[in-house]
Tab-separated table of C-alpha atoms in Angstrom:
chain	number	residue	atom	x	y	z
J	141	MET	CA	10.387	27.485	-10.018
J	142	ARG	CA	10.823	25.222	-7.044
J	143	SER	CA	14.167	25.244	-5.302
J	144	PRO	CA	15.578	21.758	-4.817
J	145	ARG	CA	14.850	20.180	-1.475
J	146	THR	CA	15.654	16.855	0.046
J	147	LEU	CA	13.072	14.141	0.473
J	148	HIS	CA	13.561	11.454	3.031
J	149	GLY	CA	12.339	7.950	3.235
J	150	GLY	CA	12.871	5.113	5.598
J	151	LEU	CA	12.979	1.402	5.174
J	152	GLU	CA	12.671	-1.315	7.734
J	153	ALA	CA	14.339	-4.623	6.931
J	154	ARG	CA	12.831	-7.415	8.999
J	155	HIS	CA	13.742	-10.922	9.955
J	156	SER	CA	10.824	-13.051	10.912
J	157	SER	CA	10.396	-16.277	12.765
J	158	PRO	CA	7.762	-18.391	10.993
J	159	SER	CA	4.446	-16.574	11.001
J	160	TYR	CA	1.306	-16.346	8.951
J	161	THR	CA	-0.165	-12.883	8.559
J	162	LEU	CA	-3.594	-11.720	7.493
J	163	GLY	CA	-4.576	-8.383	6.010
J	164	LYS	CA	-7.400	-6.012	6.852
J	165	ARG	CA	-9.986	-8.251	5.220
J	166	ARG	CA	-9.098	-11.050	7.647
J	167	THR	CA	-9.367	-13.818	5.096
J	168	ASP	CA	-8.818	-16.600	7.631
J	169	HIS	CA	-10.623	-19.060	5.403
J	170	ASN	CA	-7.358	-19.128	3.453
J	171	LEU	CA	-5.571	-20.699	6.413
J	172	LEU	CA	-6.055	-24.389	5.645
J	173	ILE	CA	-5.230	-25.800	9.060
J	174	PRO	CA	-6.756	-24.998	12.451
J	175	GLU	CA	-5.045	-22.124	14.265
J	176	ALA	CA	-4.349	-24.496	17.138
J	177	ASP	CA	-2.064	-26.545	14.866
J	178	LEU	CA	0.230	-23.622	14.129
J	179	LYS	CA	2.145	-24.016	17.361
J	180	GLY	CA	3.119	-27.512	16.311
J	181	LEU	CA	4.589	-26.052	13.138
J	182	GLY	CA	6.506	-23.484	15.136
J	183	ALA	CA	4.468	-20.687	13.586
J	184	GLU	CA	2.340	-17.774	14.822
J	185	LEU	CA	-0.661	-15.971	13.351
J	186	HIS	CA	-0.796	-12.176	13.128
J	187	TYR	CA	-3.557	-9.830	12.071
J	188	THR	CA	-2.524	-6.601	10.356
J	189	GLN	CA	-4.101	-3.563	8.698
J	190	ARG	CA	-2.303	-4.061	5.407
J	191	GLY	CA	-3.910	-4.850	2.082
J	192	GLY	CA	-3.705	-8.286	0.569
J	193	ASP	CA	-4.571	-11.780	1.656
J	194	ILE	CA	-2.849	-14.352	3.851
J	195	THR	CA	0.860	-14.902	3.518
J	196	PHE	CA	3.775	-16.555	5.269
J	197	HIS	CA	6.874	-14.812	6.612
J	198	GLY	CA	9.892	-16.700	7.818
J	199	PRO	CA	13.642	-17.095	7.759
J	200	HIS	CA	15.426	-16.660	4.419
J	201	GLN	CA	12.961	-14.157	3.061
J	202	ALA	CA	13.751	-10.509	2.401
J	203	ILE	CA	10.991	-8.639	4.245
J	204	LEU	CA	11.226	-4.944	3.434
J	205	TYR	CA	8.905	-2.208	4.670
J	206	PRO	CA	9.516	1.163	2.971
J	207	ILE	CA	8.254	4.130	4.981
J	208	ILE	CA	7.649	6.808	2.390
J	209	SER	CA	5.414	9.837	2.177
J	210	LEU	CA	3.710	9.189	-1.153
J	211	ARG	CA	2.289	12.694	-1.141
J	212	SER	CA	5.760	14.202	-1.100
J	213	ILE	CA	6.585	12.368	-4.306
J	214	GLY	CA	3.104	12.751	-5.769
J	215	ILE	CA	2.264	9.110	-6.381
J	216	GLY	CA	-0.657	6.941	-5.311
J	217	ALA	CA	-1.127	3.331	-4.250
J	218	ARG	CA	-1.075	1.900	-7.758
J	219	ASN	CA	2.204	3.529	-8.797
J	220	TYR	CA	3.762	2.708	-5.443
J	221	VAL	CA	2.903	-0.967	-5.702
J	222	GLU	CA	4.042	-1.086	-9.339
J	223	THR	CA	7.359	0.411	-8.253
J	224	LEU	CA	7.745	-2.271	-5.591
J	225	GLU	CA	7.017	-4.899	-8.230
J	226	ARG	CA	9.542	-3.366	-10.633
J	227	SER	CA	12.223	-3.335	-7.949
J	228	MET	CA	11.788	-7.038	-7.284
J	229	ILE	CA	11.725	-7.849	-10.995
J	230	GLU	CA	14.939	-5.926	-11.582
J	231	PHE	CA	16.531	-7.576	-8.590
J	232	ALA	CA	15.561	-11.048	-9.849
J	233	SER	CA	17.101	-10.268	-13.235
J	234	VAL	CA	20.470	-9.800	-11.526
J	235	TYR	CA	20.340	-13.572	-11.058
J	236	GLY	CA	19.047	-14.260	-14.533
J	237	VAL	CA	15.555	-14.932	-13.207
J	238	LYS	CA	12.876	-13.602	-15.558
J	239	ALA	CA	10.180	-12.352	-13.233
J	240	ARG	CA	7.054	-10.401	-14.121
J	241	ALA	CA	4.408	-8.334	-12.404
J	242	GLY	CA	1.129	-10.048	-11.601
J	243	HIS	CA	-1.835	-10.007	-13.936
J	244	LYS	CA	-4.899	-8.020	-12.878
J	245	GLY	CA	-5.920	-8.954	-9.366
J	246	GLU	CA	-2.678	-10.888	-8.809
J	247	THR	CA	-0.408	-8.151	-7.472
J	248	GLY	CA	3.022	-9.486	-6.718
J	249	VAL	CA	6.005	-10.838	-8.593
J	250	TRP	CA	5.876	-14.077	-10.526
J	251	VAL	CA	8.216	-16.373	-12.401
J	252	GLY	CA	5.888	-18.039	-14.866
J	253	ASP	CA	2.982	-19.123	-12.697
J	254	ARG	CA	5.036	-19.357	-9.550
J	255	LYS	CA	4.998	-16.521	-7.038
J	256	ILE	CA	8.354	-15.293	-5.810
J	257	GLY	CA	7.496	-11.940	-4.234
J	258	ALA	CA	4.438	-10.792	-2.298
J	259	ILE	CA	3.180	-7.305	-1.535
J	260	GLY	CA	0.833	-6.068	1.194
J	261	VAL	CA	0.819	-2.401	2.002
J	262	ARG	CA	-0.941	0.101	4.203
J	263	ILE	CA	-1.182	3.801	3.345
J	264	SER	CA	-2.261	6.136	6.103
J	265	SER	CA	-2.240	9.913	5.585
J	266	GLY	CA	-0.180	9.176	2.493
J	267	ILE	CA	2.547	7.345	4.417
J	268	THR	CA	3.359	3.734	3.630
J	269	SER	CA	3.793	0.870	6.041
J	270	HIS	CA	4.198	-2.891	5.576
J	271	GLY	CA	5.627	-3.659	2.147
J	272	LEU	CA	7.062	-6.663	0.407
J	273	ALA	CA	8.400	-10.121	1.064
J	274	PHE	CA	10.754	-11.716	-1.462
J	275	ASN	CA	11.509	-15.436	-1.198
J	276	ILE	CA	15.256	-15.984	-1.116
J	277	ASP	CA	15.232	-19.534	0.254
J	278	PRO	CA	12.414	-19.953	2.769
J	279	ASP	CA	11.018	-23.358	3.636
J	280	LEU	CA	8.315	-23.489	0.964
J	281	LYS	CA	6.449	-26.259	2.808
J	282	TYR	CA	4.981	-23.590	5.085
J	283	PHE	CA	3.041	-22.266	2.105
J	284	GLU	CA	1.197	-25.564	1.774
J	285	HIS	CA	-0.923	-24.693	4.811
J	286	ILE	CA	-2.452	-21.608	3.224
J	287	VAL	CA	-3.969	-20.476	-0.041
J	288	PRO	CA	-1.126	-17.983	-0.598
J	289	CYS	CA	-2.470	-14.496	-1.223
J	290	GLY	CA	-5.878	-16.097	-1.798
J	291	ILE	CA	-4.817	-17.453	-5.185
J	292	ALA	CA	-5.392	-21.180	-5.401
J	293	ASP	CA	-3.573	-23.524	-7.804
J	294	LYS	CA	-0.515	-21.349	-8.183
J	295	GLU	CA	2.826	-22.409	-6.753
J	296	VAL	CA	5.174	-20.450	-4.608
J	297	THR	CA	8.843	-20.338	-5.516
J	298	SER	CA	12.108	-18.819	-4.342
J	299	LEU	CA	15.337	-17.392	-5.699
J	300	ARG	CA	17.027	-20.610	-4.620
J	301	ARG	CA	14.583	-22.708	-6.582
J	302	GLU	CA	14.724	-20.538	-9.684
J	303	THR	CA	18.509	-20.400	-9.764
J	304	ASP	CA	18.940	-24.150	-9.491
J	305	ASP	CA	22.594	-24.995	-8.998
J	306	MET	CA	23.881	-21.401	-9.156
J	307	LEU	CA	26.027	-20.458	-6.187
J	308	LEU	CA	24.205	-17.615	-4.454
J	309	PRO	CA	26.081	-15.032	-2.379
J	310	SER	CA	25.341	-14.628	1.325
J	311	GLU	CA	21.868	-13.535	2.314
J	312	GLU	CA	23.284	-10.279	3.585
J	313	VAL	CA	24.596	-9.457	0.133
J	314	ILE	CA	21.314	-10.489	-1.479
J	315	HIS	CA	19.456	-8.216	0.948
J	316	GLU	CA	21.686	-5.250	0.137
J	317	GLN	CA	21.136	-5.779	-3.567
J	318	LEU	CA	17.367	-5.819	-3.232
J	319	VAL	CA	17.442	-2.732	-1.026
J	320	SER	CA	19.550	-0.995	-3.616
J	321	CYS	CA	17.072	-1.879	-6.366
J	322	LEU	CA	14.349	-0.352	-4.197
J	323	ALA	CA	16.334	2.795	-3.469
J	324	LYS	CA	17.047	3.212	-7.169
J	325	ALA	CA	13.410	2.691	-8.150
J	326	PHE	CA	12.356	5.465	-5.763
J	327	SER	CA	15.256	7.690	-6.849
J	328	TYR	CA	16.906	7.778	-3.459
J	329	ASP	CA	20.606	8.481	-3.891
J	330	ASP	CA	21.825	8.729	-0.383
J	331	VAL	CA	21.210	5.632	1.681
J	332	VAL	CA	22.399	4.998	5.228
J	333	TRP	CA	21.748	2.126	7.638
J	334	LYS	CA	20.899	3.174	11.168
J	335	GLU	CA	20.327	1.258	14.382
J	336	ASP	CA	17.768	3.588	15.886
J	337	PRO	CA	14.471	3.902	14.027
J	338	SER	CA	13.066	6.686	16.152
J	339	PHE	CA	13.654	9.416	13.592
J	340	ILE	CA	11.540	7.490	11.079
J	341	LEU	CA	8.881	6.539	13.562
J	342	ASP	CA	8.413	9.988	15.030
J	343	ASN	CA	5.373	10.941	12.984
J	344	GLN	CA	4.172	7.526	12.041
J	345	GLU	CA	1.411	5.661	13.780
J	346	GLU	CA	1.623	1.921	14.259
J	347	TYR	CA	3.215	0.170	11.338
J	348	LYS	CA	4.306	-3.069	12.893
J	349	ASP	CA	2.264	-6.236	12.855
S	118	MET	CA	10.954	-9.765	15.130
S	119	ALA	CA	14.401	-8.300	14.472
S	120	ALA	CA	14.709	-5.290	12.247
S	121	ARG	CA	17.252	-2.954	10.713
S	122	PHE	CA	16.497	0.522	9.489
S	123	LEU	CA	17.597	2.453	6.494
S	124	TRP	CA	17.425	6.163	5.967
S	125	ALA	CA	17.375	7.455	2.434
S	126	SER	CA	17.292	10.860	0.855
S	127	ARG	CA	16.965	12.266	-2.624
S	128	ALA	CA	16.605	15.640	-4.263
S	129	ALA	CA	12.969	16.514	-4.852
S	130	SER	CA	13.570	18.037	-8.250
S	131	HIS	CA	14.892	14.909	-9.901
S	132	LEU	CA	12.351	13.092	-11.995
S	133	ARG	CA	13.556	9.548	-12.216
S	134	ILE	CA	10.623	7.326	-11.399
S	135	SER	CA	9.406	6.089	-14.741
S	136	VAL	CA	5.660	6.048	-14.585
S	137	ALA	CA	3.466	5.598	-17.615
S	138	GLN	CA	1.729	8.932	-18.067
S	139	ARG	CA	-2.022	8.640	-18.460
S	140	GLY	CA	-3.275	10.909	-21.213
S	141	PHE	CA	-6.310	12.365	-19.465
S	142	ALA	CA	-6.942	14.858	-16.712
S	143	SER	CA	-9.110	13.614	-13.867
S	144	VAL	CA	-12.742	14.655	-13.603
S	145	VAL	CA	-13.464	17.429	-11.118
S	146	LEU	CA	-17.070	18.510	-10.560
S	147	LYS	CA	-17.875	22.184	-10.130
S	148	ASP	CA	-20.454	22.046	-7.366
S	149	LEU	CA	-18.435	19.947	-4.928
S	150	LYS	CA	-15.812	20.796	-2.322
S	151	TYR	CA	-12.526	18.946	-1.991
S	152	ALA	CA	-10.032	17.933	0.675
S	153	ASP	CA	-6.285	17.717	0.013
S	154	SER	CA	-6.466	14.016	0.786
S	155	HIS	CA	-8.632	13.641	-2.346
S	156	GLU	CA	-12.102	13.247	-0.890
S	157	TRP	CA	-15.079	15.204	-2.306
S	158	VAL	CA	-18.036	16.580	-0.351
S	159	LYS	CA	-21.528	17.520	-1.461
S	160	ILE	CA	-23.304	19.752	1.036
S	161	ASP	CA	-27.098	19.695	1.280
S	162	GLY	CA	-28.320	21.821	4.187
S	163	ASN	CA	-26.705	20.283	7.231
S	164	LYS	CA	-26.058	16.961	5.550
S	165	ALA	CA	-22.912	16.077	3.650
S	166	THR	CA	-22.237	13.204	1.279
S	167	PHE	CA	-18.702	12.207	0.518
S	168	GLY	CA	-16.525	9.873	-1.419
S	169	ILE	CA	-13.147	9.871	-3.107
S	170	THR	CA	-12.382	11.806	-6.263
S	171	ASP	CA	-11.691	10.599	-9.778
S	172	HIS	CA	-8.021	11.507	-9.254
S	173	ALA	CA	-7.951	9.342	-6.131
S	174	GLN	CA	-9.593	6.316	-7.729
S	175	ASP	CA	-7.250	6.518	-10.702
S	176	HIS	CA	-4.212	6.595	-8.439
S	177	LEU	CA	-5.511	3.736	-6.316
S	178	GLY	CA	-6.167	1.168	-8.978
S	179	ASP	CA	-9.085	-1.261	-8.941
S	180	VAL	CA	-10.832	-1.106	-5.570
S	181	VAL	CA	-11.629	-4.574	-4.263
S	182	TYR	CA	-12.831	-3.717	-0.756
S	183	VAL	CA	-14.296	-0.746	1.086
S	184	GLU	CA	-14.246	-0.612	4.873
S	185	LEU	CA	-17.294	1.384	5.974
S	186	PRO	CA	-17.782	2.978	9.400
S	187	ASP	CA	-20.680	2.122	11.711
S	188	LEU	CA	-23.800	4.268	11.669
S	189	GLY	CA	-23.891	6.822	14.427
S	190	ARG	CA	-20.144	7.050	14.640
S	191	SER	CA	-18.542	10.493	14.789
S	192	VAL	CA	-16.056	11.577	12.196
S	193	SER	CA	-13.624	14.488	12.423
S	194	GLN	CA	-12.271	16.683	9.673
S	195	GLY	CA	-8.944	15.342	8.462
S	196	GLU	CA	-9.170	12.056	10.332
S	197	SER	CA	-9.525	8.562	8.985
S	198	PHE	CA	-12.979	6.971	9.052
S	199	GLY	CA	-12.578	3.998	6.762
S	200	ALA	CA	-10.356	2.490	4.126
S	201	VAL	CA	-10.314	1.128	0.607
S	202	GLU	CA	-8.205	-1.743	-0.650
S	203	SER	CA	-6.728	-1.907	-4.132
S	204	VAL	CA	-3.658	-3.671	-5.576
S	205	LYS	CA	-2.852	-5.186	-2.166
S	206	ALA	CA	-2.758	-1.731	-0.548
S	207	THR	CA	-5.209	-0.490	2.079
S	208	SER	CA	-5.499	3.283	1.930
S	209	ASP	CA	-7.193	5.225	4.692
S	210	ILE	CA	-10.034	7.543	3.707
S	211	ASN	CA	-10.129	10.793	5.656
S	212	SER	CA	-13.225	12.734	6.551
S	213	PRO	CA	-13.392	16.143	4.850
S	214	VAL	CA	-15.769	17.467	7.524
S	215	SER	CA	-16.791	16.582	11.075
S	216	GLY	CA	-20.139	15.098	11.967
S	217	LYS	CA	-22.121	11.959	12.692
S	218	VAL	CA	-22.475	9.125	10.205
S	219	VAL	CA	-26.151	8.812	9.221
S	220	GLU	CA	-25.893	6.622	6.141
S	221	VAL	CA	-23.278	4.365	4.538
S	222	ASN	CA	-23.294	3.037	0.995
S	223	GLU	CA	-23.829	-0.674	1.653
S	224	VAL	CA	-23.798	-1.383	-2.089
S	225	LEU	CA	-20.021	-0.919	-1.963
S	226	THR	CA	-19.688	-4.099	0.065
S	227	GLU	CA	-20.883	-6.118	-2.921
S	228	SER	CA	-19.643	-3.749	-5.632
S	229	PRO	CA	-16.517	-1.961	-4.450
S	230	GLY	CA	-15.616	-1.210	-8.080
S	231	LEU	CA	-18.272	1.529	-8.135
S	232	VAL	CA	-15.669	3.709	-6.442
S	233	ASN	CA	-13.661	3.482	-9.667
S	234	THR	CA	-16.438	3.578	-12.257
S	235	SER	CA	-18.633	6.202	-10.582
S	236	PRO	CA	-16.640	7.993	-7.877
S	237	TYR	CA	-19.001	10.976	-7.603
S	238	GLU	CA	-22.321	9.204	-7.940
S	239	GLU	CA	-22.894	5.535	-7.292
S	240	GLY	CA	-19.517	5.294	-5.563
S	241	TRP	CA	-20.447	7.697	-2.719
S	242	ILE	CA	-19.201	6.319	0.569
S	243	ILE	CA	-20.962	7.915	3.542
S	244	LYS	CA	-23.422	10.645	4.502
S	245	VAL	CA	-22.979	12.632	7.694
S	246	GLU	CA	-24.885	15.202	9.688
S	247	LEU	CA	-22.507	18.163	9.921
S	248	SER	CA	-21.411	19.239	13.357
S	249	ASP	CA	-19.677	22.420	12.191
S	250	ALA	CA	-20.804	23.985	8.901
S	251	GLY	CA	-17.902	26.444	9.140
S	252	GLU	CA	-15.428	23.667	8.378
S	253	VAL	CA	-16.508	23.676	4.746
S	254	GLU	CA	-14.603	26.958	4.342
S	255	LYS	CA	-11.348	25.049	4.828
S	256	LEU	CA	-12.002	22.882	1.770
S	257	MET	CA	-10.998	23.616	-1.826
S	258	ASP	CA	-13.368	24.496	-4.614
S	259	SER	CA	-13.138	22.715	-7.973
S	260	ASP	CA	-10.641	25.125	-9.544
S	261	LYS	CA	-8.302	25.013	-6.578
S	262	TYR	CA	-8.557	21.248	-6.398
S	263	SER	CA	-7.798	20.822	-10.110
S	264	LYS	CA	-4.678	22.901	-9.672
S	265	PHE	CA	-3.743	20.967	-6.539
S	266	CYS	CA	-3.956	17.690	-8.481
S	267	GLU	CA	-1.794	19.054	-11.282
S	268	GLU	CA	0.855	20.195	-8.833
S	269	GLU	CA	0.846	16.907	-7.000
S	270	ASP	CA	1.191	14.890	-10.196
S	271	ALA	CA	4.046	17.118	-11.328
S	272	LYS	CA	6.107	16.108	-8.313
S	273	HIS	CA	7.282	12.886	-9.844
C-alpha cells in the first residue's frame, strides 16, 4: 500500500496586453490582416509551442497556465484538457451560463455555438505549460481579425455578453473563482498565491510565449 | 506580460478527479521494448523503429498533427525528438534510444490519425541507426510495461 504523499502543482495567472498567438503548427493563414497592420491595432503577434490554432489574448480575459506533472497524477493530454474544459464549464455555471465542451475537433468551451473559453497546451516530459483563456469581458472586436482557433463561422463570446444585465463582481473575484474551480477539478486542497515563481520554474524548461 | 503564481498541493492518495473509465486494457506487443514515456521500439540488427504505444495514443486523444525530425539528425535516449498534437495539446515524443534518424514516416503528415488507429504498425514514427545497442537494456519488456501502465492509471 502506498503511503500518502503530497503532490504539488503550480499555476500562472497572466494579464496580457492585446496579442495574437499561434501554436506549433503556425497557422498564420488564420490571421486575416497583414502582420504589419497589427501595430495599428495595438497588438503583437507571438509564436508558441502550444497546441491549437490562432487566438487572441488581451485585457479582461482570465489567462491561466497550470504547471502540473501529469505523470504524477497518471493522466494524459485528453483527460487533462477535458478537466480544463470541465473547470471552465463549472465556473460559467456559477453565473447561470450553460456552457459545454467542444464537439470533436473543437476543443474549448462553448455557449451554444459561441466560444467562451479557449485551450492551447504544451506537454513536455509530462509537464504542462500554456493552458486556457476564458473571456470575461475582452474587446471581442479583436477576434474579427482572425479565424479564432481555426474554426470559421462560429462566434466568440464572453461572460459579460452571456450574463447580459447581471452585475458581475470585480475581475479579481472572478479570477479567484475560476482558479478555485481549477484547483477543485485537479483535487488540490491547499492553494497559496506567491510572488516568486522560481520554485515552480526550477525544473521546467521554457513555458512562456 | 504580468503574472501571478499559485502553488497548490494535494494528497496523492485521494481519488477525486472523475474520469470516465475506459473498459479495455491497452494493447502491448510482446516482441517490442518500451520506454516509461510510452514509446515502443522494435530492434532489427542495429536499426530501431519507434512510435508511441496504444496506451499513449488512447491518453492523447485524436492526433491531428505529427512533428517529424529531419533525416540525419541525432536523437538521444530520453530526449525529445518530435511532437504530436491532439485536443489542442502538443505533447513531446521522447527517443527511447540514441542514434541517427535514417527514415521518418512521411505518411503521418497527411494521415496523423494512423498514430491512433495503428500505433505499432502504420503509425510508426521514425527509424534510427543505433549508436549504443546497450541502451536497449534500460527499456522495459512487454510485461513490465503492462504493469507500469496499470500503476500509472491507478494514480488517479
